[in-house]
PDB file of C-alpha atoms and ligand atoms in Angstrom:
ATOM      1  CA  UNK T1243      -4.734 -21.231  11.335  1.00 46.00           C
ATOM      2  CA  UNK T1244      -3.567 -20.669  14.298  1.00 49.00           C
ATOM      3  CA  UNK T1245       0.383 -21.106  15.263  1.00 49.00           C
ATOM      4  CA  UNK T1246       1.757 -23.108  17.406  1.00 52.00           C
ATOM      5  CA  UNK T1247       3.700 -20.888  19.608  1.00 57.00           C
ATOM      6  CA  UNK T1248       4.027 -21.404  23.030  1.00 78.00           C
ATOM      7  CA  UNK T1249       3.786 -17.508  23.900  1.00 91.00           C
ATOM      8  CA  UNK T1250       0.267 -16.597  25.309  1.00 94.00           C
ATOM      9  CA  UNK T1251       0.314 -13.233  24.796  1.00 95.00           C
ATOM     10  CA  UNK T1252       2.392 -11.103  22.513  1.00 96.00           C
ATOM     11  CA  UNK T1253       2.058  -7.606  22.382  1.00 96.00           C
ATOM     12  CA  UNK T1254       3.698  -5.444  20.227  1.00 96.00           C
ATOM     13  CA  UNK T1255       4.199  -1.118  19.962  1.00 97.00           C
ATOM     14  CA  UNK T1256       0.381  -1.118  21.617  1.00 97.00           C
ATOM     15  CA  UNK T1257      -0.443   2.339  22.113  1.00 97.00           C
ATOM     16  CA  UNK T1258      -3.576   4.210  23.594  1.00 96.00           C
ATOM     17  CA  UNK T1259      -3.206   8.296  24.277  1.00 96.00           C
ATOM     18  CA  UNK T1260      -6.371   9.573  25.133  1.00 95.00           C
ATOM     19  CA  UNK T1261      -7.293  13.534  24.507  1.00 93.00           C
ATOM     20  CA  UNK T1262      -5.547  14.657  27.206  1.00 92.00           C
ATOM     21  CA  UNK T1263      -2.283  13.477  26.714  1.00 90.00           C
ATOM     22  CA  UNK T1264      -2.241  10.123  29.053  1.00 92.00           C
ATOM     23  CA  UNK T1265      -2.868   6.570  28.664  1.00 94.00           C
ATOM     24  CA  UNK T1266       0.117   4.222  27.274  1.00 95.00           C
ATOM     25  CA  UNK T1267       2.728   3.964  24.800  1.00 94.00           C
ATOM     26  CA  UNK T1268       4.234   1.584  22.878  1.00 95.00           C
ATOM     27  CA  UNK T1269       3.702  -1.206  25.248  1.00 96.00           C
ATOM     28  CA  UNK T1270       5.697  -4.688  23.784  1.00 96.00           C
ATOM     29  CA  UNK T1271       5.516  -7.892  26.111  1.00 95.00           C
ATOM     30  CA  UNK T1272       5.723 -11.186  25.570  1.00 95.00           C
ATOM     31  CA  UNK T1273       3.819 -13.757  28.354  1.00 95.00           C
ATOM     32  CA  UNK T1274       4.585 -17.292  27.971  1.00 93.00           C
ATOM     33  CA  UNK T1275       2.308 -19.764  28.574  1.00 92.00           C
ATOM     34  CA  UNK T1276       1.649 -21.160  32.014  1.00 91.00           C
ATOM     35  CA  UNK T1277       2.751 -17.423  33.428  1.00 94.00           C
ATOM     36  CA  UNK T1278       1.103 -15.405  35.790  1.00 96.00           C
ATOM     37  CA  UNK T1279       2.234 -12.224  34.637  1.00 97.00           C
ATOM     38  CA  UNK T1280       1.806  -8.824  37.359  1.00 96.00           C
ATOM     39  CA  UNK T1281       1.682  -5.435  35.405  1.00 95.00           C
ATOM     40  CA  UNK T1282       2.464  -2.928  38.969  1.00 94.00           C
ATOM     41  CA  UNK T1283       2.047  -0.010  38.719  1.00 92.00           C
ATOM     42  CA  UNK T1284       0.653   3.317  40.631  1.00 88.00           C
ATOM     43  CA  UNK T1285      -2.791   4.727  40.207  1.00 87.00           C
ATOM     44  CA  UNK T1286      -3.410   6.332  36.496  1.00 88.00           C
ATOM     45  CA  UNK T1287      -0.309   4.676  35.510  1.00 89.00           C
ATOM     46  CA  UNK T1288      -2.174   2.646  32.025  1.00 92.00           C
ATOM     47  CA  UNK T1289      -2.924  -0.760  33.281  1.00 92.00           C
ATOM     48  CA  UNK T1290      -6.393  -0.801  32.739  1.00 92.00           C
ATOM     49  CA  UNK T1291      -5.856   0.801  29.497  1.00 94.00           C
ATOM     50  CA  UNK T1292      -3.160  -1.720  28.618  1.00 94.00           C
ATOM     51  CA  UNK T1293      -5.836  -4.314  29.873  1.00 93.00           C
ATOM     52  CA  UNK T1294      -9.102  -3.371  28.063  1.00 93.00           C
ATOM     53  CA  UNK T1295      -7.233  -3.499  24.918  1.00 93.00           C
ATOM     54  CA  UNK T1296      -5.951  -6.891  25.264  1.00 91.00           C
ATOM     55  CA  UNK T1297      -9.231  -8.258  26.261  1.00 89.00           C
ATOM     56  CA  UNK T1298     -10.899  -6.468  22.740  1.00 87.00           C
ATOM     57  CA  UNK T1299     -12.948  -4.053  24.493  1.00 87.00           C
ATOM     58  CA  UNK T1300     -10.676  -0.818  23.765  1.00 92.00           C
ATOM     59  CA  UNK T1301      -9.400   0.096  20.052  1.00 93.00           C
ATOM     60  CA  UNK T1302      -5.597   0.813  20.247  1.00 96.00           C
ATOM     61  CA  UNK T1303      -4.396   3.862  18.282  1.00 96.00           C
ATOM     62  CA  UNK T1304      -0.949   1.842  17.046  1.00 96.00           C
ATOM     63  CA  UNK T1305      -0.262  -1.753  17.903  1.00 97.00           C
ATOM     64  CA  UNK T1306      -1.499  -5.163  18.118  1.00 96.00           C
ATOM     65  CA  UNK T1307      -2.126  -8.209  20.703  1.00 95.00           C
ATOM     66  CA  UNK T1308      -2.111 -11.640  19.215  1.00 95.00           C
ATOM     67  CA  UNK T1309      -3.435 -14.571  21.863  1.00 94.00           C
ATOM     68  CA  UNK T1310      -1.901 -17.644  20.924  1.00 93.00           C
ATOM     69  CA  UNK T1311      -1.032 -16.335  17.620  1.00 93.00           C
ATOM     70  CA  UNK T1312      -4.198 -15.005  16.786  1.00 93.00           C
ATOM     71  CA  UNK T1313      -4.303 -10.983  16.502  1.00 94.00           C
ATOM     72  CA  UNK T1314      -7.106  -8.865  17.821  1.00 93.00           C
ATOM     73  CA  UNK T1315      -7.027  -6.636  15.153  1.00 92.00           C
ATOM     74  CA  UNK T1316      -7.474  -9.081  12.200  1.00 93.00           C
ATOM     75  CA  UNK T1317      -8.664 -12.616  13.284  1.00 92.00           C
ATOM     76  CA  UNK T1318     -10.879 -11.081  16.714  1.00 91.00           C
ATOM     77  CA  UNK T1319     -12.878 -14.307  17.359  1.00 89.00           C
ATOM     78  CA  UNK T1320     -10.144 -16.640  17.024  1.00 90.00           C
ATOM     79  CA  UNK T1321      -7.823 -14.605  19.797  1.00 91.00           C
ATOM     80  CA  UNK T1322     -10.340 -14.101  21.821  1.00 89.00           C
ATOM     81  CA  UNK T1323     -11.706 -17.696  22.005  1.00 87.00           C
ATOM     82  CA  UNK T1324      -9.201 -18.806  24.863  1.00 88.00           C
ATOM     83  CA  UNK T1325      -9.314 -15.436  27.028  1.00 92.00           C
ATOM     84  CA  UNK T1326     -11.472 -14.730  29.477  1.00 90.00           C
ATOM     85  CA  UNK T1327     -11.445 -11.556  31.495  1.00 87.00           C
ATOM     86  CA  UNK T1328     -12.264  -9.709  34.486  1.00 85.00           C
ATOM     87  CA  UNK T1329     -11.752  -5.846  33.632  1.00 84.00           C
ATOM     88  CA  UNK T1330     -12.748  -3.232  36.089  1.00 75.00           C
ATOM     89  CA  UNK T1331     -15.224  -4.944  38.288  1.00 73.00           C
ATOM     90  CA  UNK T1332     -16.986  -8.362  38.753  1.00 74.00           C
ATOM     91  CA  UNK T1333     -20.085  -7.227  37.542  1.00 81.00           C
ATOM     92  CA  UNK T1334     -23.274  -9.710  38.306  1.00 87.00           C
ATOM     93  CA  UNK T1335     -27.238  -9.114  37.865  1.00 91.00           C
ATOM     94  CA  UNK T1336     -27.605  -8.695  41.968  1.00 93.00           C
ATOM     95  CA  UNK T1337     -31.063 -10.105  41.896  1.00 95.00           C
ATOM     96  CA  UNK T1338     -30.009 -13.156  40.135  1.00 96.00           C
ATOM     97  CA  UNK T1339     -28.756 -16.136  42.031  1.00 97.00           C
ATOM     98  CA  UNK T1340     -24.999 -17.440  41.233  1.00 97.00           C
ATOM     99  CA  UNK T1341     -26.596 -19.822  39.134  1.00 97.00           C
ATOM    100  CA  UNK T1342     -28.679 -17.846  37.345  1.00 97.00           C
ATOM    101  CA  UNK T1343     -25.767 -15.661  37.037  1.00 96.00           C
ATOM    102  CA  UNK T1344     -23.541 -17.964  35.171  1.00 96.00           C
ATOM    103  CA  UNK T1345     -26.673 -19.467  33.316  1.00 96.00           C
ATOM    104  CA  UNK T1346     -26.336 -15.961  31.272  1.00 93.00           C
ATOM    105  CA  UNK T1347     -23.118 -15.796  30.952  1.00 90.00           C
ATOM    106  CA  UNK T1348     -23.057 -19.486  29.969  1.00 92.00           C
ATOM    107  CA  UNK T1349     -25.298 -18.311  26.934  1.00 91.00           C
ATOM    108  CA  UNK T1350     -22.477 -17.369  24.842  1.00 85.00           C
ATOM    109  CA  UNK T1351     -20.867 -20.355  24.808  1.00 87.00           C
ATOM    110  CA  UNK T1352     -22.603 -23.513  23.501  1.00 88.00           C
ATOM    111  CA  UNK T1353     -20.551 -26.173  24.966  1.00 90.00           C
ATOM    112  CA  UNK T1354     -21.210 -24.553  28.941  1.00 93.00           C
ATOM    113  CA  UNK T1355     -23.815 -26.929  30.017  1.00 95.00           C
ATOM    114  CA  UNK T1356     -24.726 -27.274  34.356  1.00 96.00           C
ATOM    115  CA  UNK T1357     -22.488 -30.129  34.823  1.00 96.00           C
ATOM    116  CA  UNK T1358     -18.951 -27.217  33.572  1.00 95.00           C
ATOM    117  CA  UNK T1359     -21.357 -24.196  35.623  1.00 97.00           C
ATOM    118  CA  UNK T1360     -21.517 -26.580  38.986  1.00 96.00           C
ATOM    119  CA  UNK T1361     -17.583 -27.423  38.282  1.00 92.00           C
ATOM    120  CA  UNK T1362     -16.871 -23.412  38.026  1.00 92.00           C
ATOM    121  CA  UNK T1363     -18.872 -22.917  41.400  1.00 94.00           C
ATOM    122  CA  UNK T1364     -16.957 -25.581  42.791  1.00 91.00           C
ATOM    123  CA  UNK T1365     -13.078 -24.470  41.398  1.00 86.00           C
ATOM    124  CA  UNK T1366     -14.413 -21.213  43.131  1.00 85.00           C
ATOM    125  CA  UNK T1367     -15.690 -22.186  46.168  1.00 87.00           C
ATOM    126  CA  UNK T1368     -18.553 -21.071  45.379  1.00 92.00           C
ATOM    127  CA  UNK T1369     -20.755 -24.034  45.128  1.00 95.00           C
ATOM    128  CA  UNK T1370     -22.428 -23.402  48.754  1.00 96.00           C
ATOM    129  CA  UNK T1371     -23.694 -20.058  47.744  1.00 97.00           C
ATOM    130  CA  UNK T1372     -25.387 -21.347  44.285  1.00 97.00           C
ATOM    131  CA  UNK T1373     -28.704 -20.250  44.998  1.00 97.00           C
ATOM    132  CA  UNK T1374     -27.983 -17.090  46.608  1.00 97.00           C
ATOM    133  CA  UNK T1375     -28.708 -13.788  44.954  1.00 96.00           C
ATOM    134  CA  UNK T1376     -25.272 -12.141  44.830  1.00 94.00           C
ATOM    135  CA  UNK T1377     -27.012  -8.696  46.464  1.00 94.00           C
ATOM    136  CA  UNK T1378     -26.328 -10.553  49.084  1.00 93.00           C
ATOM    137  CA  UNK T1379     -22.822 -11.614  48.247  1.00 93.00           C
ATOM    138  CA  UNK T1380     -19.699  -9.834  49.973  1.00 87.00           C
ATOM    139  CA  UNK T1381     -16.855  -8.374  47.616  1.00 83.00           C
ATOM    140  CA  UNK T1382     -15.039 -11.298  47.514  1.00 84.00           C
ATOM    141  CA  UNK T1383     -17.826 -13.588  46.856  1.00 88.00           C
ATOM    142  CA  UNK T1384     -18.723 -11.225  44.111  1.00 89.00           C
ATOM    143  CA  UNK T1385     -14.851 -10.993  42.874  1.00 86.00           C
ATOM    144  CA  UNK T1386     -15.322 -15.380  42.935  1.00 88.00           C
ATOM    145  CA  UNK T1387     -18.251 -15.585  40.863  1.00 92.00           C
ATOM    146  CA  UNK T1388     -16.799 -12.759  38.742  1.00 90.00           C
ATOM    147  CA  UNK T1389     -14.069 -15.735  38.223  1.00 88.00           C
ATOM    148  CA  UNK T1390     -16.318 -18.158  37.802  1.00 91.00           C
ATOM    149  CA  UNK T1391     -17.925 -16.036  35.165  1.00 92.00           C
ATOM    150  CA  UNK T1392     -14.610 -16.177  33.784  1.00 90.00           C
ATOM    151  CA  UNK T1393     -13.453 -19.214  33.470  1.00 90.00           C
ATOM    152  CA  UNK T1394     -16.758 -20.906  31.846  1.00 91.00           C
ATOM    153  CA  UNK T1395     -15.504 -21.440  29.041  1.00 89.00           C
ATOM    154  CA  UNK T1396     -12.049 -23.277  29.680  1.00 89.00           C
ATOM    155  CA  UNK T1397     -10.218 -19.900  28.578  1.00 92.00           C
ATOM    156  CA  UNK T1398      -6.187 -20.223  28.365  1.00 92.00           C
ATOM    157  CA  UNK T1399      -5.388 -17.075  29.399  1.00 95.00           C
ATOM    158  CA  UNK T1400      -6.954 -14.932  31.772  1.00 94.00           C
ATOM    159  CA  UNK T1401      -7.098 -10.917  32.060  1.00 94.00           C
ATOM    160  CA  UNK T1402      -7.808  -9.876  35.574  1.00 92.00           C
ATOM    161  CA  UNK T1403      -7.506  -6.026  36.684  1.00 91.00           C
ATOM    162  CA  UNK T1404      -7.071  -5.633  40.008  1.00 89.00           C
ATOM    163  CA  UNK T1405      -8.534  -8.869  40.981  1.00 86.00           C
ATOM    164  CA  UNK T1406      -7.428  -8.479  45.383  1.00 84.00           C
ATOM    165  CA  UNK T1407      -8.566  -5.348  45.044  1.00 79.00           C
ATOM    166  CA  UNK T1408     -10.690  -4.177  48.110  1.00 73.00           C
ATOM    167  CA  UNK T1409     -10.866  -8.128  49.505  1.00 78.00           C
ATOM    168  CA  UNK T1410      -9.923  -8.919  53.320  1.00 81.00           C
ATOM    169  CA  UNK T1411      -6.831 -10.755  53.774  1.00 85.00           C
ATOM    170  CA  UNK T1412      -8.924 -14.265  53.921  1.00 82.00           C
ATOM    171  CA  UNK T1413     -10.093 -13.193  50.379  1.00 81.00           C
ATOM    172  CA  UNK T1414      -6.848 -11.943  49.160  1.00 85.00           C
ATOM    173  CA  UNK T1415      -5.675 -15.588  50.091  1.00 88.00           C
ATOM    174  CA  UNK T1416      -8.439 -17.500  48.418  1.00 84.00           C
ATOM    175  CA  UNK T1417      -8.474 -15.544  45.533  1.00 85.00           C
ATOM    176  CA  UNK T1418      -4.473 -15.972  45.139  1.00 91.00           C
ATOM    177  CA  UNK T1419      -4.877 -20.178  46.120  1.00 90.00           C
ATOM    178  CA  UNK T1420      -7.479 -19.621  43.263  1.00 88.00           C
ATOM    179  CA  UNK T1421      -4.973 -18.195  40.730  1.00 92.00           C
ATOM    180  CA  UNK T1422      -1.949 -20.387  41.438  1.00 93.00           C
ATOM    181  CA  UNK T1423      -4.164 -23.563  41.490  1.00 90.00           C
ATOM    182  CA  UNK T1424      -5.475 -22.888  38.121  1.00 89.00           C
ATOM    183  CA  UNK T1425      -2.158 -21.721  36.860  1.00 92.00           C
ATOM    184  CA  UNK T1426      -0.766 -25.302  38.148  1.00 91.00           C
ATOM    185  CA  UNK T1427      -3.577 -27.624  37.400  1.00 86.00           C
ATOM    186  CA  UNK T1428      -4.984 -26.113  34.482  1.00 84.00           C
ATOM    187  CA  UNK T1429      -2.080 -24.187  32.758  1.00 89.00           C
ATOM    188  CA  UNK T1430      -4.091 -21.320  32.756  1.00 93.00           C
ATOM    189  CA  UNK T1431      -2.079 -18.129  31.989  1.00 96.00           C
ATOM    190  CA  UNK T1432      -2.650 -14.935  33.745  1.00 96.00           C
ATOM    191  CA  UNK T1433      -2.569 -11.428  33.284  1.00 96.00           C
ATOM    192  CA  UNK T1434      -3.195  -9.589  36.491  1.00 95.00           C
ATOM    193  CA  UNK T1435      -2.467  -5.911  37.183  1.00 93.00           C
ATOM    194  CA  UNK T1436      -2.450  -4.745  40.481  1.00 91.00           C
ATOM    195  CA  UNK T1437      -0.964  -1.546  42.413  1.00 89.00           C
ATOM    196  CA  UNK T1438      -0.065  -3.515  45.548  1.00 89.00           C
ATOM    197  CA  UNK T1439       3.299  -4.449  45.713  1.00 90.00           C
ATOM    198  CA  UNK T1440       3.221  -7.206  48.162  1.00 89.00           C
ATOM    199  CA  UNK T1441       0.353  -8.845  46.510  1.00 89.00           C
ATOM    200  CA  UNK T1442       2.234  -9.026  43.112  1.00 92.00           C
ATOM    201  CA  UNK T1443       5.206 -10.466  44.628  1.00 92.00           C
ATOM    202  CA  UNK T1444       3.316 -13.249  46.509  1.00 92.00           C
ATOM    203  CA  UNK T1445       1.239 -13.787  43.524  1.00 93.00           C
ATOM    204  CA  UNK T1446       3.461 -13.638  40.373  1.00 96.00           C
ATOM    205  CA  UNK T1447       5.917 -15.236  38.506  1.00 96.00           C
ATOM    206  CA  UNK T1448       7.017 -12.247  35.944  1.00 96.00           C
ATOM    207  CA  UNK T1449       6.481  -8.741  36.510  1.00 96.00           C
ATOM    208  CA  UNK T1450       6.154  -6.025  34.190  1.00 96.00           C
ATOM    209  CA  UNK T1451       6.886  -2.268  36.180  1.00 95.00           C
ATOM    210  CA  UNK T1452       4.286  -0.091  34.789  1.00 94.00           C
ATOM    211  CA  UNK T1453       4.881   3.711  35.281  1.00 92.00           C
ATOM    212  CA  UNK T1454       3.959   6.878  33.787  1.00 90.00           C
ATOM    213  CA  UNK T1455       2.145   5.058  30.501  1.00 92.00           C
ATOM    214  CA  UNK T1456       5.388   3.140  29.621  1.00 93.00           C
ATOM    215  CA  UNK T1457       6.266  -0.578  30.545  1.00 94.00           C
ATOM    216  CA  UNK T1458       9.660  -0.089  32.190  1.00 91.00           C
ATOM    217  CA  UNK T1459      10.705  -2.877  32.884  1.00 92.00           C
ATOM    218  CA  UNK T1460      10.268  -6.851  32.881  1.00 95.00           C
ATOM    219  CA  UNK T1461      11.594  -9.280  35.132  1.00 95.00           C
ATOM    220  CA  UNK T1462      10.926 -12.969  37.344  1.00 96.00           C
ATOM    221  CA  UNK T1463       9.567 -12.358  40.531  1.00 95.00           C
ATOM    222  CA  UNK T1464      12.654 -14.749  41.339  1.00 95.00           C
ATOM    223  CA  UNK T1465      15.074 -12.770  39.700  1.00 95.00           C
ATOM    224  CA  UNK T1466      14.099  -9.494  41.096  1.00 94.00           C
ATOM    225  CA  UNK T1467      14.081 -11.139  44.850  1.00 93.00           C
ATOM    226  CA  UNK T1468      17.771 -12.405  44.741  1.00 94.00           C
ATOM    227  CA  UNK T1469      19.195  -9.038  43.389  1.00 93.00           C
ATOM    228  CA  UNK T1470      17.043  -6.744  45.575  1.00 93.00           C
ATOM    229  CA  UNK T1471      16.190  -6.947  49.242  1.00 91.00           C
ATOM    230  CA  UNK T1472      12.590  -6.063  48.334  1.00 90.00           C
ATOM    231  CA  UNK T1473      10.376  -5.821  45.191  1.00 92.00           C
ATOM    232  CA  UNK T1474       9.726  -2.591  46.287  1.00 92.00           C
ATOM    233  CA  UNK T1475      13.364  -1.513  46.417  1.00 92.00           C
ATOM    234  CA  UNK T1476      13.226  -2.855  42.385  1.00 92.00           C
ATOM    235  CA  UNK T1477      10.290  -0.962  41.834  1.00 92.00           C
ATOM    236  CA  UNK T1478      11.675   2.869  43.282  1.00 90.00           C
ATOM    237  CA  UNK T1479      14.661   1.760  41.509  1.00 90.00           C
ATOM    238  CA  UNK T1480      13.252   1.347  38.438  1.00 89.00           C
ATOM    239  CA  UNK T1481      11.065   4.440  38.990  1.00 87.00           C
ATOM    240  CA  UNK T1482      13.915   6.319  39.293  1.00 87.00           C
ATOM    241  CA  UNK T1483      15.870   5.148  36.348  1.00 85.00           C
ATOM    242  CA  UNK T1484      13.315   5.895  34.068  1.00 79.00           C
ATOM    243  CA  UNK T1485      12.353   9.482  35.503  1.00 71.00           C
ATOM    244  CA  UNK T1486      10.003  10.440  37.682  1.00 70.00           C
ATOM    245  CA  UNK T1487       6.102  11.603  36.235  1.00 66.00           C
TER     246      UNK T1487
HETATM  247  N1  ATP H2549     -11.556   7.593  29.081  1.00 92.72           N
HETATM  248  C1  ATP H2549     -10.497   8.311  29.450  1.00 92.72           C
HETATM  249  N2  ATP H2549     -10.323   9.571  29.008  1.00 92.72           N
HETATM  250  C2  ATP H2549      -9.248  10.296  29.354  1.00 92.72           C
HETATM  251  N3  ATP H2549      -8.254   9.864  30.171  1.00 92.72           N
HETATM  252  C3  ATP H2549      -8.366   8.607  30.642  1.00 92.72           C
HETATM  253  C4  ATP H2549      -9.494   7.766  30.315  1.00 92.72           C
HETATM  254  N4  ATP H2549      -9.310   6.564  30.949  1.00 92.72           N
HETATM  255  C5  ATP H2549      -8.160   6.672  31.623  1.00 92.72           C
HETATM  256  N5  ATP H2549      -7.583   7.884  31.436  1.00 92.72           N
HETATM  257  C6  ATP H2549      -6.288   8.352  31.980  1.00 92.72           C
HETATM  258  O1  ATP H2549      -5.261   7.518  31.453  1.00 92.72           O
HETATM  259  C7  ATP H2549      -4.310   7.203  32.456  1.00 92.72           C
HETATM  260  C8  ATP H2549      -4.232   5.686  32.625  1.00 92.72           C
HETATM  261  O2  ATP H2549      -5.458   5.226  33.192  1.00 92.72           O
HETATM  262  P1  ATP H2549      -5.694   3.695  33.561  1.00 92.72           P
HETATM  263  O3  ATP H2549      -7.085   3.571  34.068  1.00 92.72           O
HETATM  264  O4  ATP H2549      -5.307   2.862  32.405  1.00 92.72           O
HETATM  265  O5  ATP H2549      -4.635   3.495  34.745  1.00 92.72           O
HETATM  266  P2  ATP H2549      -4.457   2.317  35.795  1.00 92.72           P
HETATM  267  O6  ATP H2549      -3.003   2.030  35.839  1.00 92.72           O
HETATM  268  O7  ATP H2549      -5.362   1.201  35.453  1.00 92.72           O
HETATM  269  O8  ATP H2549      -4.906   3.006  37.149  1.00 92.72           O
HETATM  270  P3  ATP H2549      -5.792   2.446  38.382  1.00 92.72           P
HETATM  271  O9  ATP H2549      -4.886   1.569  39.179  1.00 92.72           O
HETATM  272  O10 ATP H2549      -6.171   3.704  39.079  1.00 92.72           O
HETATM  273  O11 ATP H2549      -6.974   1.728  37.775  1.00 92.72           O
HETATM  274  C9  ATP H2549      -4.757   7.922  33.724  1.00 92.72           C
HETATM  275  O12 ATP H2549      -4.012   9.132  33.818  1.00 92.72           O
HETATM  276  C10 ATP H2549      -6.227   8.228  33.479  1.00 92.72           C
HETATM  277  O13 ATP H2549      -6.626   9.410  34.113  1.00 92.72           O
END
């Protein structure tokens, strides 16, 4: 059963070191639902690590991530029935069209039929470009139907790494319309990491500062605004306090 909890995400004393001494400790966050939650932080810093663990695909060493109540560790398929996930890179088959893209992906889940693939093309904007073979697609068309991918299956909650990375500034705008508009009309919650400050501030509602392998601090995007002149003023700052790596 799952409970009826209206925190997304809770993660508690997750922890990944890797052989050589870096990854990230004893991460605890709570995301609550209808959030789109920013983990900032520099290059190297554990996001991705963080990330792939709370999306199933990485084993922590100590800790646990439960998705609407559900834990990865002990009841997998229930937690990881309402997230969908975009870790690393928007991978597609490049000689497939977007359609026949999402027709795979659409395999997993019984219920996707062509009437919820056209509606994901469409949320997108992708719906134009349906029978194009994404070789052909530009990043951000890719990073779209790496969304639409994504969303497929209705998911609740939505892990995206780095999702502006390496898009223009017209794609870094769609893709951020894209995120708020499912946030608002869909209550989807996010989790999005990202090591560009101004992105995260435009984009999200709660911010987690990400530094060295240790979430060091949490705050509201609105909070941080109206007690620093910048969000990346609160981000040295919080650097700082916690020791430079
Ligand atoms: N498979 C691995 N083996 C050893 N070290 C790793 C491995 N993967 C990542 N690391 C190290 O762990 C630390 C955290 O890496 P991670 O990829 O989680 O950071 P990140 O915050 O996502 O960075 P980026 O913004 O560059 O993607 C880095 O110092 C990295 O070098």
């Amino acid at each position: 059963m799952l409970s009826l909890t209206n925190k997304a995400i809770e993660i508690s004393g997750l922890t990944k070191m890797y052989k050589n001494g870096r990854g990230i400790s004893d991460l605890n966050l709570e995301v609550d639902q209808g959030d789109i939650f920013g983990l900032l932080g520099p290059n190297g810093a554990g996001k991705t690590t963080a990330m792939k663990m709370m999306a199933g695909l990485m084993k922590p060493d100590r800790g646990d991530v439960k998705i609407f109540g559900a834990s990865i560790l002990d009841n997998y398929v229930d937690a990881m029935k309402h997230v969908g996930c975009i870790i690393e890179t928007a991978e597609s088959y490049p000689y497939l069209t977007a359609n026949e893209n999402l027709k795979l992906f659409a395999r997993f889940y019984p219920q996707v039929d062509q009437q919820r693939i056209d509606e994901c093309l469409e949320i997108t904007g992708m719906l134009k470009y349906k029978n194009e073979k994404s070789k052909k697609f530009s990043l951000g068309m890719k990073q779209r139907l790496g969304v639409a991918a994504a969303i497929l299956s209705n998911p609740k909650v939505l892990i995206l790494d780095e999702p502006l990375n390496g898009l223009d500034v017209e794609g870094m705008l769609d893709m951020r319309k894209l995120i708020k508009q499912l946030a608002e009309e869909e209550g989807t919650t996010f989790l999005i990491s990202s090591h560009l400050i101004h992105d995260v501030e435009l984009t999200c509602t709660r911010i987690g500062v990400v530094y060295g392998g240790k979430l060091v601090n949490v705050d509201y995007t609105q909070s941080i605004l109206s007690n620093y002149s910048s969000l990346e003023n609160y981000f040295v700052s919080e650097v700082d306090r916690n020791g430079r790596v």
